[in-house]
Coordinates of C-alpha atoms (C1' of nucleotides) in Angstrom, one line a residue:
Chain A
X1 CA 0.0 0.0 0.0
X2 CA 1.0 3.6 -0.3
X3 CA 3.2 4.8 2.5
X4 CA 1.2 7.9 3.4
X5 CA -1.8 5.9 4.6
X6 CA 0.2 3.8 7.1
X7 CA -0.9 4.3 10.6
X8 CA 2.6 4.9 11.8
X9 CA 3.1 7.7 9.4
X10 CA 0.0 9.6 10.6
X11 CA 0.9 12.8 12.4
X12 CA -2.5 13.4 13.9
X13 CA -2.9 10.0 15.5
X14 CA -0.1 10.6 18.1
X15 CA -1.7 13.9 19.0
X16 CA -5.1 12.3 19.3
X17 CA -3.6 9.6 21.4
X18 CA -1.6 12.0 23.6
X19 CA -4.7 14.0 24.4
X20 CA -6.6 10.9 25.4
X21 CA -3.6 9.7 27.4
X22 CA -3.3 13.0 29.3
X23 CA -7.0 13.3 30.0
X24 CA -6.7 9.7 31.3
X25 CA -4.1 10.8 33.7
X26 CA -6.3 13.5 35.0
X27 CA -9.3 11.2 35.4
X28 CA -8.5 9.5 38.7
X29 CA -7.1 12.7 40.2
X30 CA -10.1 14.8 39.2
X31 CA -12.4 12.0 40.3
X32 CA -11.4 12.7 43.9
X33 CA -12.8 16.2 43.4
X34 CA -15.9 14.8 41.6
X35 CA -14.9 16.6 38.4
X36 CA -14.4 15.6 34.8
X37 CA -11.6 17.2 32.8
X38 CA -14.0 19.6 30.9
X39 CA -15.7 20.5 34.2
X40 CA -12.2 21.2 35.6
X41 CA -11.4 23.6 32.7
X42 CA -14.6 25.5 33.4
X43 CA -13.7 25.7 37.1
X44 CA -10.2 27.0 36.2
X45 CA -11.8 29.8 34.2
X46 CA -14.1 30.7 37.0
X47 CA -11.4 30.6 39.7
X48 CA -9.2 32.8 37.6
X49 CA -11.8 35.3 36.2
X50 CA -14.7 35.1 38.6
X51 CA -18.2 35.7 37.1
X52 CA -18.4 34.8 33.4
X53 CA -21.2 34.3 31.0
X54 CA -21.6 31.1 28.9
X55 CA -20.1 32.5 25.7
X56 CA -17.1 34.0 27.6
X57 CA -16.3 30.6 29.0
X58 CA -16.9 29.1 25.6
X59 CA -14.5 31.4 23.8
X60 CA -11.7 30.6 26.2
X61 CA -12.2 26.9 26.1
X62 CA -13.4 26.6 22.5
X63 CA -16.6 25.0 23.5
X64 CA -20.1 25.9 22.3
X65 CA -23.4 26.1 24.2
X66 CA -24.3 22.6 23.0
X67 CA -21.5 21.4 25.1
X68 CA -21.5 24.0 27.9
X69 CA -25.2 24.2 28.7
X70 CA -25.6 20.6 30.0
X71 CA -22.1 20.7 31.5
X72 CA -22.9 23.8 33.5
X73 CA -26.2 22.3 34.6
X74 CA -24.3 19.4 36.0
X75 CA -21.9 21.8 37.9
X76 CA -25.0 23.6 39.2
X77 CA -26.5 20.3 40.3
X78 CA -23.2 19.7 42.3
X79 CA -23.8 23.1 43.9
X80 CA -20.4 24.4 42.5
X81 CA -21.9 27.2 40.4
X82 CA -25.0 29.3 40.0
X83 CA -26.7 30.1 36.6
X84 CA -28.7 33.3 36.5
X85 CA -29.9 35.4 33.5
X86 CA -28.7 39.0 33.6
X87 CA -31.3 41.6 34.2
X88 CA -29.6 44.0 31.8
X89 CA -29.8 41.4 29.0
X90 CA -32.0 38.4 29.5
X91 CA -30.3 36.4 26.7
X92 CA -27.1 36.2 28.7
X93 CA -26.6 33.6 31.4
X94 CA -24.1 34.6 34.1
X95 CA -22.2 31.9 35.8
X96 CA -20.9 32.5 39.3
X97 CA -19.1 30.3 41.8
X98 CA -20.9 29.2 45.0
X99 CA -19.1 29.1 48.3
X100 CA -18.6 25.4 47.7
X101 CA -17.2 26.1 44.3
X102 CA -14.7 28.6 45.6
X103 CA -13.6 26.3 48.3
X104 CA -12.9 23.6 45.8
X105 CA -10.0 25.6 44.5
X106 CA -7.9 24.8 47.5
X107 CA -8.4 21.1 46.8
X108 CA -7.3 21.7 43.2
X109 CA -4.0 23.4 44.0
X110 CA -2.1 20.1 44.1
X111 CA -3.4 18.9 40.7
X112 CA -0.8 20.4 38.4
X113 CA 2.0 18.9 40.5
X114 CA 0.3 15.5 40.6
X115 CA -0.2 15.6 36.8
X116 CA 3.4 16.5 36.2
X117 CA 4.4 13.5 38.3
X118 CA 2.0 11.2 36.6
X119 CA 3.2 12.3 33.1
X120 CA 6.7 11.6 34.2
X121 CA 8.2 14.2 31.8
X122 CA 11.0 16.7 32.3
X123 CA 9.9 20.3 32.7
X124 CA 12.0 21.1 29.6
X125 CA 10.1 18.6 27.4
X126 CA 6.9 19.9 28.8
X127 CA 7.7 23.5 28.0
X128 CA 9.0 22.5 24.6
X129 CA 5.8 20.6 23.9
X130 CA 3.6 23.5 25.1
X131 CA 5.5 26.0 22.9
X132 CA 5.4 23.8 19.9
X133 CA 1.7 22.9 20.3
X134 CA 0.7 26.5 20.8
X135 CA 2.8 27.5 17.8
X136 CA 0.9 25.0 15.7
X137 CA -2.5 26.0 17.0
X138 CA -1.7 29.6 16.2
X139 CA -0.6 28.6 12.7
X140 CA -3.8 26.6 12.1
X141 CA -6.0 29.5 13.2
X142 CA -4.1 31.9 10.9
X143 CA -5.7 30.3 7.9
X144 CA -9.2 30.6 9.1
Chain B
X1 CA -4.8 33.2 42.7
X2 CA -2.0 30.8 42.6
X3 CA -0.1 30.8 39.3
X4 CA -0.3 27.1 38.7
X5 CA -4.1 27.0 38.3
X6 CA -4.1 29.7 35.6
X7 CA -5.5 28.4 32.4
X8 CA -2.6 29.8 30.4
X9 CA -0.2 27.8 32.5
X10 CA -1.9 24.5 31.9
X11 CA 0.2 22.2 29.7
X12 CA -2.6 19.8 28.9
X13 CA -5.1 22.3 27.7
X14 CA -3.1 23.1 24.5
X15 CA -2.8 19.4 23.8
X16 CA -6.5 18.9 24.3
X17 CA -7.2 21.9 22.1
X18 CA -4.8 20.8 19.4
X19 CA -6.3 17.4 19.2
X20 CA -9.8 18.9 18.8
X21 CA -8.5 21.3 16.2
X22 CA -6.8 18.6 14.2
X23 CA -9.8 16.4 14.2
X24 CA -11.8 19.4 13.2
X25 CA -9.6 19.8 10.1
X26 CA -10.3 16.2 9.2
X27 CA -14.0 16.5 9.6
X28 CA -15.0 18.1 6.3
X29 CA -12.4 16.2 4.4
X30 CA -13.6 12.8 5.8
X31 CA -17.2 13.8 5.5
X32 CA -16.7 13.6 1.7
X33 CA -15.9 9.9 2.3
X34 CA -18.7 9.5 4.8
X35 CA -16.3 8.7 7.6
X36 CA -15.6 10.1 11.0
X37 CA -12.0 10.4 12.3
X38 CA -12.3 7.3 14.5
X39 CA -13.8 5.3 11.6
X40 CA -11.0 6.5 9.4
X41 CA -8.4 5.2 11.9
X42 CA -10.1 1.8 11.8
X43 CA -10.1 1.8 8.0
X44 CA -6.4 2.7 8.1
X45 CA -5.7 -0.4 10.2
X46 CA -7.7 -2.6 7.9
X47 CA -6.2 -1.2 4.7
X48 CA -2.7 -1.7 6.1
X49 CA -3.2 -5.1 7.8
X50 CA -6.1 -6.7 6.2
X51 CA -8.3 -9.0 8.3
X52 CA -8.2 -8.1 12.0
X53 CA -10.3 -9.0 15.0
X54 CA -11.8 -6.4 17.3
X55 CA -9.2 -6.5 20.0
X56 CA -6.3 -6.3 17.5
X57 CA -7.8 -3.1 16.2
X58 CA -8.4 -1.9 19.7
X59 CA -4.8 -2.4 20.8
X60 CA -3.4 -0.5 17.8
X61 CA -5.8 2.4 18.3
X62 CA -6.1 2.3 22.1
X63 CA -9.9 1.8 21.9
X64 CA -11.9 -0.8 23.8
X65 CA -14.9 -2.9 22.7
X66 CA -17.3 -0.4 24.2
X67 CA -16.1 2.1 21.6
X68 CA -15.4 -0.3 18.8
X69 CA -18.4 -2.5 18.8
X70 CA -20.9 0.2 17.9
X71 CA -18.4 1.9 15.6
X72 CA -17.8 -1.3 13.7
X73 CA -21.5 -1.9 13.4
X74 CA -21.8 1.5 11.8
X75 CA -19.1 0.7 9.3
X76 CA -20.9 -2.6 8.6
X77 CA -24.1 -0.7 8.0
X78 CA -22.2 1.4 5.4
X79 CA -21.1 -1.8 3.8
X80 CA -17.4 -1.1 4.2
X81 CA -16.7 -4.0 6.5
X82 CA -18.0 -7.4 7.5
X83 CA -18.2 -8.8 11.0
X84 CA -18.0 -12.5 11.4
X85 CA -17.3 -14.7 14.4
X86 CA -14.4 -17.1 13.9
X87 CA -15.2 -20.8 13.6
X88 CA -12.0 -21.7 15.5
X89 CA -12.9 -19.4 18.4
X90 CA -16.5 -18.2 18.6
X91 CA -15.5 -15.4 21.0
X92 CA -13.5 -13.6 18.4
X93 CA -15.1 -11.4 15.9
X94 CA -13.1 -11.1 12.7
X95 CA -13.4 -7.8 10.7
X96 CA -12.8 -7.9 6.9
X97 CA -13.1 -5.2 4.3
X98 CA -15.8 -5.5 1.7
X99 CA -15.1 -4.7 -2.0
X100 CA -16.5 -1.3 -1.3
X101 CA -14.3 -0.9 1.8
X102 CA -11.2 -1.7 -0.2
X103 CA -12.2 0.7 -3.0
X104 CA -12.5 3.5 -0.5
X105 CA -8.7 3.4 0.0
X106 CA -8.1 5.0 -3.4
X107 CA -10.4 7.9 -2.4
X108 CA -8.4 8.3 0.9
X109 CA -5.0 8.6 -0.7
X110 CA -5.2 12.3 -1.0
X111 CA -6.2 12.9 2.7
X112 CA -2.7 13.2 4.2
X113 CA -1.8 15.8 1.7
X114 CA -5.0 17.7 2.2
X115 CA -4.5 17.7 6.0
X116 CA -0.9 18.9 5.7
X117 CA -2.2 21.8 3.7
X118 CA -5.1 22.5 6.0
X119 CA -2.8 22.5 9.0
X120 CA -0.5 24.9 7.3
X121 CA 2.7 23.7 9.2
X122 CA 6.1 23.1 7.8
X123 CA 7.2 19.4 7.5
X124 CA 10.0 20.1 10.0
X125 CA 7.5 21.3 12.7
X126 CA 5.3 18.4 11.9
X127 CA 8.1 15.9 12.4
X128 CA 9.3 17.7 15.5
X129 CA 5.8 17.6 16.9
X130 CA 5.4 13.9 16.1
X131 CA 8.7 13.0 17.6
X132 CA 8.1 14.9 20.8
X133 CA 4.6 13.6 21.2
X134 CA 5.6 10.0 20.7
X135 CA 8.5 10.5 23.1
X136 CA 6.1 11.7 25.7
X137 CA 3.5 9.0 25.1
X138 CA 6.3 6.4 25.5
X139 CA 7.4 8.1 28.7
X140 CA 3.9 8.1 30.1
X141 CA 3.4 4.4 29.3
X142 CA 6.7 3.5 31.0
X143 CA 5.2 4.2 34.4
X144 CA 2.2 1.9 33.9
Chain C
dA1 C1' -14.9 -35.1 32.9
dA2 C1' -16.2 -31.1 36.0
dC3 C1' -15.7 -26.7 37.1
dA4 C1' -13.2 -22.5 38.2
dA5 C1' -10.7 -19.0 35.8
dT6 C1' -9.8 -16.5 31.9
dT7 C1' -10.8 -14.2 27.6
dA8 C1' -13.4 -11.6 23.7
dA9 C1' -17.2 -8.9 22.6
dA10 C1' -21.2 -6.9 23.7
dT11 C1' -24.1 -4.0 26.6
dT12 C1' -25.3 -0.2 29.7
dG13 C1' -24.8 4.2 31.3
dC14 C1' -22.6 8.7 31.5
dG15 C1' -20.4 12.8 29.8
dC16 C1' -18.5 15.2 26.3
dA17 C1' -18.2 17.6 21.3
dC18 C1' -20.3 19.4 17.6
dA19 C1' -23.6 20.3 13.8
dA20 C1' -28.1 22.0 13.0
dC21 C1' -32.0 24.1 14.6
dT22 C1' -35.1 26.6 17.8
dT23 C1' -36.4 30.2 21.1
dA24 C1' -36.3 34.5 23.0
dA25 C1' -34.3 38.9 23.7
dT26 C1' -31.9 42.8 21.8
dT27 C1' -30.3 45.9 18.2
dG28 C1' -30.3 48.2 13.9
dT29 C1' -32.7 50.4 10.0
dG30 C1' -36.2 52.5 7.3
Chain D
dC1 C1' -42.4 52.8 15.9
dA2 C1' -42.2 48.4 13.3
dC3 C1' -39.9 44.8 11.9
dA4 C1' -35.9 42.5 10.0
dA5 C1' -31.4 41.0 11.5
dT6 C1' -28.5 39.6 15.0
dT7 C1' -27.2 37.5 19.2
dA8 C1' -27.1 34.2 23.4
dA9 C1' -28.4 30.2 25.1
dG10 C1' -30.9 26.1 24.8
dT11 C1' -32.4 21.8 22.3
dT12 C1' -32.0 17.7 19.5
dG13 C1' -29.5 14.2 17.5
dT14 C1' -25.2 11.6 16.3
dG15 C1' -20.9 9.6 17.5
dC16 C1' -17.3 8.8 20.2
dG17 C1' -14.6 7.3 24.8
dC18 C1' -14.5 4.9 28.8
dA19 C1' -15.9 2.5 33.2
dA20 C1' -18.4 -1.3 34.8
dT21 C1' -21.0 -5.2 34.0
dT22 C1' -22.8 -9.2 31.3
dT23 C1' -22.7 -13.0 28.2
dA24 C1' -20.7 -16.7 26.0
dA25 C1' -16.8 -19.4 24.7
dT26 C1' -12.4 -21.4 25.8
dT27 C1' -8.6 -22.9 28.8
dG28 C1' -6.5 -24.6 32.9
dT29 C1' -6.7 -27.5 36.9
dT30 C1' -7.8 -31.2 39.7

DNA sequence: AACAATTAAATTGCGCACAACTTAATTGTG
DNA sequence: CACAATTAAGTTGTGCGCAATTTAATTGTT
């Protein structure tokens, strides 16, 4: 067969695999906080920025309302956030952290360290990877 | 807030994003072949290796029967593959390409080139990324 | 041979991720 | 002011991805 359709020559397969692998490393660690990886990302945004509406969260995480609405409802069900429509613009749903949601941040502090250990990579490789990946993402978005 | 929980300092977020981005680039191209990215990966394995059973496909793609069984049923529905239990061991389901499935390979030949164009990255960056990503995946799997 | 242990797929259930569409509120324009 | 256009979020439907469990066949052990 032609070389370019061989699995080992695919560039995107390792990326797809790495992403799954990395999220798999997060899974048991985040499970202790009763969070999924995507939920954790939303919490990171809220811990850092405070009150945000759905589309603001979406633009930072590259997720649309089809993904976020049910996810946010689950976070609300866990009493970590509140969803409330803005009086100034009833179309906009404002997301705020509850007391419990804010408190969860302290428990999350150790996660980056735990992940770094689990991934078992040197800081240099990690930075190199991050730089390269971001460069490529920027490159891709340039063409849009 | 503590620096290590800032979104921009997360290493895994860019990886997760890149994987989504890359699969997003495949989507319209594969849609012309009526395939999803995961289905394409399965087809790659079959085009390269010929007849394979479910767990052989799974170990190459890091997917379990919970993912593969319904996916393979969809490929069967599209008449691209056949699923048949082996006479020698009735537990094993053997997957073979149909005529139509084999013919699809010719249509797929152009995909790697199209993706490389869509990603808009230099071959050097692509190889560097692949090497680094594979190194890290190997590293992670070492600890298991 | 009998039966416990193992193995391969399938099933069930949950949570994304995204396309396409809907609903409702707001804004812009004649 | 009226109404078309736009915007924000929600809804619906499809397809993974994975954990946990089930089913059925095979293998190992006594």
